[in-house]
């Protein structure tokens, strides 16, 4: 990749071109290049034509399409180490003539540079090793309860242990998807497939596509897939009938979705107990779709492994009632994590349209909510208790998020930006109130369309 960058037709750096030969580009001209077949972005005032790079971008094409035709400096810096910058040279087009940096962005970049200087991005700590060991112990305990115990209560406990393992696997997949946890890319990839695809049945490739888009377009109603859960849930009436740029379809607000959303504040927790079913369906649909999926065969093999060991373990139980109880227990326990995912964003500020690359700090702080907890409870939240800090610095290992939280809080105060934080209970109350308000709005609206196929619509929700 580096050799390709150095052998490109573009100059190695703008300094080699000469000041008089550098093309000056206005923001208006930059905005005119915002299509998949003509995609420019600006980073630190330099303009790059990344059209040819779009299908090869490791983070998928949606982040680039979402930030097309605008300044993407802060998002780029948050997601890429400084070593990547030289690779941009072959895409160089010119320089913005009206490039400006907001005070909040300037402070964000200074803090980012300080974190790099301190080496925190490379210090993962012992947490991944402890987590892997804990998951192995719990898995062995679950196997023992199923294979060596005759008590139905032991079998039910085994189901709960599997659910708890899935939660820890989710934290590990989240960490490894954002940064190296072993220091070796190949080993990280192996852990992703083993802990994600094989252990939970969820393809890491699907998660990356979805999650990268969520980070870039945090709480954008039409761009962020983590807010697009119709027909089951809606955090705002603006979602009714909106076009989803992620799913490439209209989120239909018909009679059926109106009925479901009107009572969503009561159905939220029961549905979360079985939200795993939707994620399994979403993952399978993604891996079997025509989208470009890196190492598709490996991803599918990992998911197939899950559908071998999990039903096989179920078959070891003596009767169907215990098998059903086992599945319910494993899914319901994992539902805790699905609730946690929602708490960080459902009650936060939302907007319509693509994000603006030059207000990264503002959008990430406005669209996220931290969960207040003691350090000894950090294992339970998996880093999501510092969601604001994680969204600002997604590559930062979670063991450092508590350290930088006071600095981020002070920066928000300095620039008059929100820094929302609540206890776990308070966050649940805020989420419930948000769902209730949207439910009341849905009851007042008239849905003119006839009900769609509920099974298909439910499969196309994400949550």
Coordinates of C-alpha atoms in Angstrom, one line a residue:
X1 CA 0.0 0.0 0.0
X2 CA 2.8 2.4 0.9
X3 CA 4.6 1.5 -2.3
X4 CA 1.5 2.2 -4.3
X5 CA 1.2 5.5 -2.7
X6 CA 4.7 6.4 -3.5
X7 CA 4.5 5.3 -7.1
X8 CA 1.3 7.3 -7.8
X9 CA 1.2 10.0 -10.5
X10 CA 0.6 12.7 -8.0
X11 CA 3.6 14.6 -6.4
X12 CA 5.1 13.3 -3.2
X13 CA 4.1 16.4 -1.4
X14 CA 2.8 19.8 -2.1
X15 CA 6.1 21.4 -1.3
X16 CA 7.6 19.7 -4.4
X17 CA 5.1 21.4 -6.6
X18 CA 6.1 24.9 -5.7
X19 CA 3.9 27.5 -4.1
X20 CA 2.9 29.1 -7.4
X21 CA 1.7 25.8 -8.9
X22 CA -0.5 24.7 -6.0
X23 CA -4.1 24.9 -7.0
X24 CA -6.3 27.0 -4.7
X25 CA -9.8 25.6 -4.2
X26 CA -12.7 27.2 -2.5
X27 CA -15.1 25.5 -0.2
X28 CA -17.9 25.9 -2.8
X29 CA -15.8 24.1 -5.4
X30 CA -15.0 21.4 -2.9
X31 CA -18.7 20.9 -2.2
X32 CA -19.3 20.3 -5.9
X33 CA -17.3 17.1 -5.7
X34 CA -19.5 15.1 -3.4
X35 CA -20.6 12.1 -5.5
X36 CA -19.4 8.5 -5.5
X37 CA -17.9 9.0 -9.0
X38 CA -16.4 12.4 -8.1
X39 CA -15.4 12.5 -4.4
X40 CA -13.1 15.1 -2.9
X41 CA -12.4 15.7 0.8
X42 CA -10.2 18.2 2.6
X43 CA -7.8 17.3 5.4
X44 CA -5.8 20.0 7.2
X45 CA -6.6 22.4 4.4
X46 CA -5.3 20.1 1.6
X47 CA -7.8 18.8 -0.9
X48 CA -7.7 15.2 -2.1
X49 CA -9.5 13.3 -4.8
X50 CA -10.3 10.0 -3.3
X51 CA -12.7 8.7 -5.9
X52 CA -10.5 5.8 -6.9
X53 CA -9.8 5.0 -3.3
X54 CA -13.5 4.7 -2.4
X55 CA -14.0 0.9 -3.1
X56 CA -10.7 0.1 -1.3
X57 CA -11.2 2.1 1.9
X58 CA -10.7 -0.3 4.9
X59 CA -13.5 1.5 6.8
X60 CA -16.0 1.0 4.0
X61 CA -17.3 3.5 1.5
X62 CA -20.0 5.0 3.6
X63 CA -17.8 7.2 5.9
X64 CA -16.2 8.7 2.8
X65 CA -19.6 9.2 1.1
X66 CA -21.0 10.8 4.2
X67 CA -18.1 13.4 4.5
X68 CA -17.8 13.9 0.7
X69 CA -17.2 17.5 -0.5
X70 CA -16.2 18.9 2.9
X71 CA -13.5 19.2 5.5
X72 CA -12.9 15.8 7.1
X73 CA -9.8 16.6 9.2
X74 CA -11.1 15.8 12.7
X75 CA -12.8 12.6 11.6
X76 CA -9.7 11.5 9.7
X77 CA -7.4 12.3 12.7
X78 CA -9.7 10.5 15.1
X79 CA -9.7 7.3 13.1
X80 CA -6.2 7.2 11.6
X81 CA -2.7 7.2 13.1
X82 CA -0.3 9.9 11.8
X83 CA 1.6 7.3 9.8
X84 CA -1.3 7.2 7.3
X85 CA -1.0 10.8 6.3
X86 CA 1.9 10.2 3.8
X87 CA -0.4 7.8 1.9
X88 CA -2.6 10.8 1.0
X89 CA 0.0 12.4 -1.3
X90 CA -1.0 10.6 -4.4
X91 CA -4.6 11.9 -4.1
X92 CA -3.5 15.6 -3.7
X93 CA -5.4 18.1 -5.8
X94 CA -4.8 21.5 -4.2
X95 CA -5.4 23.5 -1.1
X96 CA -8.5 25.2 0.4
X97 CA -8.3 29.0 -0.1
X98 CA -10.7 29.6 2.8
X99 CA -9.6 27.0 5.2
X100 CA -10.5 27.8 8.8
X101 CA -10.3 25.9 12.1
X102 CA -12.9 26.4 14.9
X103 CA -11.6 27.0 18.4
X104 CA -13.2 23.7 19.5
X105 CA -11.5 21.8 16.7
X106 CA -8.2 23.4 17.5
X107 CA -8.4 22.3 21.1
X108 CA -9.5 18.8 20.0
X109 CA -6.5 18.5 17.8
X110 CA -4.1 19.7 20.5
X111 CA -5.6 17.1 22.9
X112 CA -5.3 14.4 20.3
X113 CA -1.6 15.3 19.7
X114 CA -1.0 15.1 23.5
X115 CA -2.5 11.7 23.7
X116 CA -0.3 10.5 20.8
X117 CA 2.8 12.0 22.5
X118 CA 1.9 10.2 25.7
X119 CA 1.7 6.9 23.8
X120 CA -1.7 6.1 25.1
X121 CA -3.0 4.7 21.8
X122 CA -0.4 1.9 22.0
X123 CA -0.9 1.1 25.7
X124 CA -3.7 -1.5 25.8
X125 CA -3.1 -2.9 29.3
X126 CA -3.9 -6.4 30.6
X127 CA -7.7 -6.1 30.1
X128 CA -7.9 -8.1 26.9
X129 CA -5.9 -11.0 28.3
X130 CA -8.0 -11.0 31.5
X131 CA -11.2 -10.8 29.4
X132 CA -10.2 -13.8 27.2
X133 CA -9.3 -15.9 30.3
X134 CA -12.6 -15.0 31.9
X135 CA -14.6 -15.9 28.8
X136 CA -12.8 -19.3 28.7
X137 CA -13.6 -20.0 32.3
X138 CA -17.2 -19.1 31.9
X139 CA -17.5 -21.2 28.7
X140 CA -16.1 -24.2 30.5
X141 CA -18.5 -23.6 33.4
X142 CA -21.4 -23.5 31.0
X143 CA -20.3 -26.7 29.4
X144 CA -20.0 -28.4 32.8
X145 CA -23.5 -27.3 33.8
X146 CA -24.9 -28.7 30.6
X147 CA -22.9 -31.9 30.3
X148 CA -22.2 -32.9 33.9
X149 CA -25.3 -31.6 35.8
X150 CA -28.8 -33.0 35.6
X151 CA -30.5 -30.1 37.4
X152 CA -32.7 -27.9 35.2
X153 CA -31.5 -24.9 37.3
X154 CA -27.9 -25.7 36.3
X155 CA -29.0 -25.8 32.7
X156 CA -30.7 -22.5 33.1
X157 CA -27.6 -21.1 34.7
X158 CA -25.6 -22.3 31.7
X159 CA -27.8 -20.3 29.4
X160 CA -27.2 -17.2 31.4
X161 CA -23.5 -17.8 31.4
X162 CA -23.5 -18.1 27.6
X163 CA -25.4 -14.7 27.5
X164 CA -22.8 -13.1 29.7
X165 CA -20.0 -14.5 27.5
X166 CA -21.7 -12.9 24.5
X167 CA -21.7 -9.6 26.3
X168 CA -18.0 -9.8 27.0
X169 CA -17.4 -10.9 23.4
X170 CA -19.2 -7.8 22.3
X171 CA -16.9 -5.6 24.3
X172 CA -13.9 -7.5 22.8
X173 CA -15.2 -7.2 19.3
X174 CA -15.8 -3.5 19.8
X175 CA -12.3 -2.9 21.2
X176 CA -10.6 -4.9 18.4
X177 CA -12.6 -3.2 15.8
X178 CA -11.3 0.2 16.9
X179 CA -7.7 -0.5 17.7
X180 CA -5.1 -3.3 18.1
X181 CA -5.5 -5.3 21.3
X182 CA -2.6 -7.6 20.8
X183 CA -0.2 -5.5 18.8
X184 CA -0.4 -7.9 15.8
X185 CA -3.0 -7.3 13.1
X186 CA -3.3 -11.0 12.2
X187 CA -3.9 -12.1 15.8
X188 CA -6.4 -9.3 16.2
X189 CA -8.3 -10.5 13.2
X190 CA -8.3 -14.1 14.5
X191 CA -9.7 -13.0 17.9
X192 CA -12.4 -11.0 16.1
X193 CA -13.5 -14.0 14.1
X194 CA -13.3 -16.4 17.1
X195 CA -15.0 -14.2 19.6
X196 CA -17.4 -12.6 17.2
X197 CA -18.4 -14.9 14.3
X198 CA -17.7 -18.2 16.0
X199 CA -18.8 -17.5 19.5
X200 CA -21.8 -15.3 18.9
X201 CA -22.8 -15.8 15.2
X202 CA -22.4 -12.1 14.4
X203 CA -20.1 -11.2 11.5
X204 CA -17.4 -8.7 12.4
X205 CA -17.5 -7.3 8.8
X206 CA -21.2 -6.4 9.2
X207 CA -20.5 -4.8 12.6
X208 CA -17.6 -2.7 11.2
X209 CA -19.7 -1.4 8.3
X210 CA -22.6 -0.5 10.6
X211 CA -20.5 0.9 13.4
X212 CA -18.1 3.0 11.3
X213 CA -21.1 4.7 9.8
X214 CA -22.6 5.3 13.2
X215 CA -19.4 7.0 14.5
X216 CA -19.1 9.3 11.5
X217 CA -22.8 10.3 11.4
X218 CA -23.5 10.1 15.1
X219 CA -27.2 10.7 15.8
X220 CA -28.1 11.8 12.3
X221 CA -31.6 10.5 11.8
X222 CA -31.1 9.7 8.1
X223 CA -27.5 8.6 8.1
X224 CA -26.9 6.8 11.5
X225 CA -28.2 3.2 11.3
X226 CA -28.1 2.9 15.1
X227 CA -31.2 5.2 15.3
X228 CA -33.1 3.5 12.5
X229 CA -35.1 0.8 14.2
X230 CA -38.5 1.3 12.5
X231 CA -41.1 -0.2 12.6
X232 CA -40.3 -1.2 16.2
X233 CA -38.7 2.0 17.6
X234 CA -38.3 5.7 16.8
X235 CA -36.6 8.3 18.9
X236 CA -38.2 11.2 16.9
X237 CA -41.2 11.7 14.7
X238 CA -38.7 13.0 12.1
X239 CA -37.9 9.4 11.4
X240 CA -41.4 8.7 10.1
X241 CA -41.1 8.3 6.3
X242 CA -37.4 9.4 6.2
X243 CA -35.0 8.0 3.7
X244 CA -32.2 5.9 5.2
X245 CA -28.9 6.4 3.4
X246 CA -27.5 3.3 5.1
X247 CA -30.3 0.9 4.3
X248 CA -31.1 2.7 1.0
X249 CA -34.8 2.6 1.6
X250 CA -37.6 4.7 3.1
X251 CA -38.4 4.0 6.8
X252 CA -42.1 3.6 6.1
X253 CA -44.6 4.9 8.7
X254 CA -47.7 2.9 8.0
X255 CA -50.5 1.7 10.2
X256 CA -48.5 -1.3 11.5
X257 CA -45.4 0.8 12.4
X258 CA -47.7 3.5 14.0
X259 CA -49.2 0.8 16.2
X260 CA -45.8 -0.6 17.3
X261 CA -44.2 2.8 17.9
X262 CA -47.2 4.1 19.8
X263 CA -46.4 1.6 22.6
X264 CA -42.7 1.4 22.2
X265 CA -41.9 2.7 25.7
X266 CA -43.6 -0.4 27.0
X267 CA -42.2 -2.9 24.5
X268 CA -38.7 -1.6 24.6
X269 CA -37.3 -3.8 27.3
X270 CA -39.1 -7.0 26.3
X271 CA -37.9 -6.5 22.7
X272 CA -34.3 -5.9 23.9
X273 CA -34.4 -9.4 25.5
X274 CA -34.6 -10.9 22.0
X275 CA -32.8 -8.2 20.0
X276 CA -30.1 -10.7 19.3
X277 CA -32.4 -12.4 16.8
X278 CA -32.3 -9.2 14.7
X279 CA -28.6 -8.9 14.9
X280 CA -28.1 -12.5 13.7
X281 CA -30.5 -11.8 10.8
X282 CA -28.7 -8.5 9.9
X283 CA -25.3 -10.2 10.0
X284 CA -26.4 -13.1 7.8
X285 CA -28.1 -10.7 5.3
X286 CA -25.0 -8.6 5.1
X287 CA -22.6 -11.5 4.5
X288 CA -24.9 -13.0 1.8
X289 CA -25.5 -9.7 0.1
X290 CA -23.8 -8.3 -3.0
X291 CA -21.9 -5.8 -0.9
X292 CA -18.1 -6.0 -0.8
X293 CA -17.2 -8.1 2.3
X294 CA -13.5 -8.5 3.2
X295 CA -12.6 -12.2 3.6
X296 CA -16.3 -13.2 3.0
X297 CA -15.4 -16.9 3.2
X298 CA -13.7 -16.6 6.5
X299 CA -16.7 -14.5 7.9
X300 CA -19.2 -17.1 6.7
X301 CA -17.1 -20.0 8.1
X302 CA -17.0 -18.3 11.5
X303 CA -20.8 -17.8 11.5
X304 CA -21.3 -21.4 10.4
X305 CA -19.2 -22.6 13.3
X306 CA -21.6 -20.8 15.7
X307 CA -24.6 -22.6 14.1
X308 CA -22.9 -25.9 14.7
X309 CA -21.8 -25.6 18.3
X310 CA -24.8 -23.7 19.7
X311 CA -27.5 -26.1 18.4
X312 CA -25.2 -29.0 19.3
X313 CA -25.0 -27.8 22.9
X314 CA -28.8 -27.4 23.0
X315 CA -29.2 -30.9 21.8
X316 CA -27.4 -32.1 24.9
X317 CA -30.3 -30.9 27.1
X318 CA -32.9 -33.5 28.0
X319 CA -36.1 -31.9 26.7
X320 CA -37.5 -29.0 24.7
X321 CA -38.7 -27.0 27.6
X322 CA -35.1 -26.8 29.0
X323 CA -33.8 -26.0 25.5
X324 CA -36.2 -23.1 25.2
X325 CA -35.4 -21.9 28.7
X326 CA -31.7 -22.0 27.8
X327 CA -32.1 -19.9 24.6
X328 CA -34.3 -17.4 26.4
X329 CA -31.8 -17.1 29.3
X330 CA -28.9 -16.6 26.9
X331 CA -30.7 -14.0 24.8
X332 CA -32.3 -12.2 27.7
X333 CA -29.0 -11.7 29.6
X334 CA -27.4 -10.4 26.4
X335 CA -30.3 -8.0 26.2
X336 CA -28.6 -6.0 28.9
X337 CA -25.9 -5.0 26.4
X338 CA -28.5 -4.0 23.8
X339 CA -30.1 -1.7 26.3
X340 CA -26.6 -0.3 27.1
X341 CA -26.1 0.5 23.4
X342 CA -29.3 2.5 23.3
X343 CA -28.7 4.5 26.5
X344 CA -25.8 6.3 25.1
X345 CA -27.7 7.9 22.2
X346 CA -31.4 7.5 22.3
X347 CA -32.0 10.5 24.6
X348 CA -29.3 12.7 23.1
X349 CA -29.6 15.5 20.4
X350 CA -30.5 14.3 16.9
X351 CA -30.5 16.1 13.5
X352 CA -31.3 15.4 9.9
X353 CA -28.7 15.4 7.2
X354 CA -25.1 14.4 6.9
X355 CA -22.6 15.5 9.5
X356 CA -20.2 18.4 8.8
X357 CA -16.6 17.4 9.0
X358 CA -15.6 20.7 10.6
X359 CA -17.8 20.3 13.7
X360 CA -16.7 16.9 14.8
X361 CA -16.2 17.8 18.4
X362 CA -19.6 19.5 18.6
X363 CA -21.5 16.7 17.0
X364 CA -19.9 13.9 18.9
X365 CA -20.5 15.6 22.3
X366 CA -24.1 16.6 21.5
X367 CA -25.1 13.1 20.3
X368 CA -23.7 11.0 23.2
X369 CA -24.3 10.4 26.8
X370 CA -21.8 9.2 29.4
X371 CA -22.9 6.7 32.2
X372 CA -21.6 7.7 35.6
X373 CA -20.2 4.7 37.5
X374 CA -17.5 3.7 40.0
X375 CA -14.2 2.4 38.5
X376 CA -15.0 -1.1 39.9
X377 CA -18.0 -1.2 37.6
X378 CA -16.1 -0.4 34.4
X379 CA -16.1 -4.1 33.4
X380 CA -19.9 -4.0 33.3
X381 CA -20.1 -1.1 30.8
X382 CA -17.2 -2.2 28.6
X383 CA -16.1 1.4 27.9
X384 CA -19.5 2.7 27.0
X385 CA -19.7 4.6 30.2
X386 CA -17.3 7.1 28.6
X387 CA -19.1 7.3 25.3
X388 CA -18.3 10.9 24.7
X389 CA -14.6 10.3 25.1
X390 CA -14.9 7.1 23.0
X391 CA -16.6 8.9 20.2
X392 CA -14.0 11.7 20.2
X393 CA -11.1 9.2 20.3
X394 CA -12.4 5.9 19.0
X395 CA -8.9 4.4 18.7
X396 CA -8.1 5.0 22.3
X397 CA -8.1 1.8 24.5
X398 CA -10.9 2.0 27.0
X399 CA -8.5 1.7 30.0
X400 CA -7.5 5.3 29.3
X401 CA -11.0 6.8 28.9
X402 CA -11.4 7.6 32.6
X403 CA -8.1 9.5 32.6
X404 CA -9.1 11.9 29.8
X405 CA -12.7 12.3 30.8
X406 CA -12.0 15.4 33.1
X407 CA -10.0 17.0 30.2
X408 CA -12.8 16.5 27.8
X409 CA -15.3 17.8 30.3
X410 CA -13.3 21.0 30.8
X411 CA -13.0 21.5 27.0
X412 CA -16.8 21.2 26.7
X413 CA -17.3 23.8 29.4
X414 CA -14.7 26.1 27.8
X415 CA -16.6 26.0 24.4
X416 CA -20.1 26.0 25.8
X417 CA -20.8 22.5 24.6
X418 CA -22.9 19.9 26.3
X419 CA -21.3 17.2 28.4
X420 CA -24.2 14.9 29.3
X421 CA -23.7 12.3 32.0
X422 CA -26.2 10.3 34.0
X423 CA -26.3 7.3 36.3
X424 CA -27.4 4.0 34.8
X425 CA -30.9 4.4 36.3
X426 CA -31.2 8.0 35.1
X427 CA -30.1 7.0 31.6
X428 CA -32.8 4.4 31.5
X429 CA -35.4 7.0 32.6
X430 CA -34.2 9.4 29.9
X431 CA -34.4 6.7 27.2
X432 CA -37.9 5.7 28.4
X433 CA -39.1 9.3 28.3
X434 CA -37.6 9.8 24.8
X435 CA -39.4 6.7 23.5
X436 CA -42.6 7.8 25.3
X437 CA -42.5 11.3 23.7
X438 CA -42.1 9.8 20.2
X439 CA -44.9 7.3 20.9
X440 CA -47.3 10.1 21.8
X441 CA -46.3 11.9 18.6
X442 CA -46.9 8.8 16.6
X443 CA -50.4 8.4 18.0
X444 CA -51.4 11.9 16.8
X445 CA -50.2 11.4 13.3
X446 CA -52.1 9.7 10.5
X447 CA -50.3 7.0 8.5
X448 CA -51.8 6.8 5.0
X449 CA -50.0 3.8 3.8
X450 CA -51.2 0.2 4.1
X451 CA -49.3 -2.1 6.4
X452 CA -46.1 -3.6 4.9
X453 CA -44.8 -7.1 5.5
X454 CA -44.0 -6.9 9.2
X455 CA -41.5 -9.8 9.1
X456 CA -39.4 -8.1 6.4
X457 CA -39.6 -4.7 8.1
X458 CA -38.6 -6.2 11.5
X459 CA -35.6 -8.0 9.9
X460 CA -34.5 -4.7 8.5
X461 CA -34.4 -2.9 11.8
X462 CA -31.2 -2.7 13.8
X463 CA -30.9 -2.7 17.5

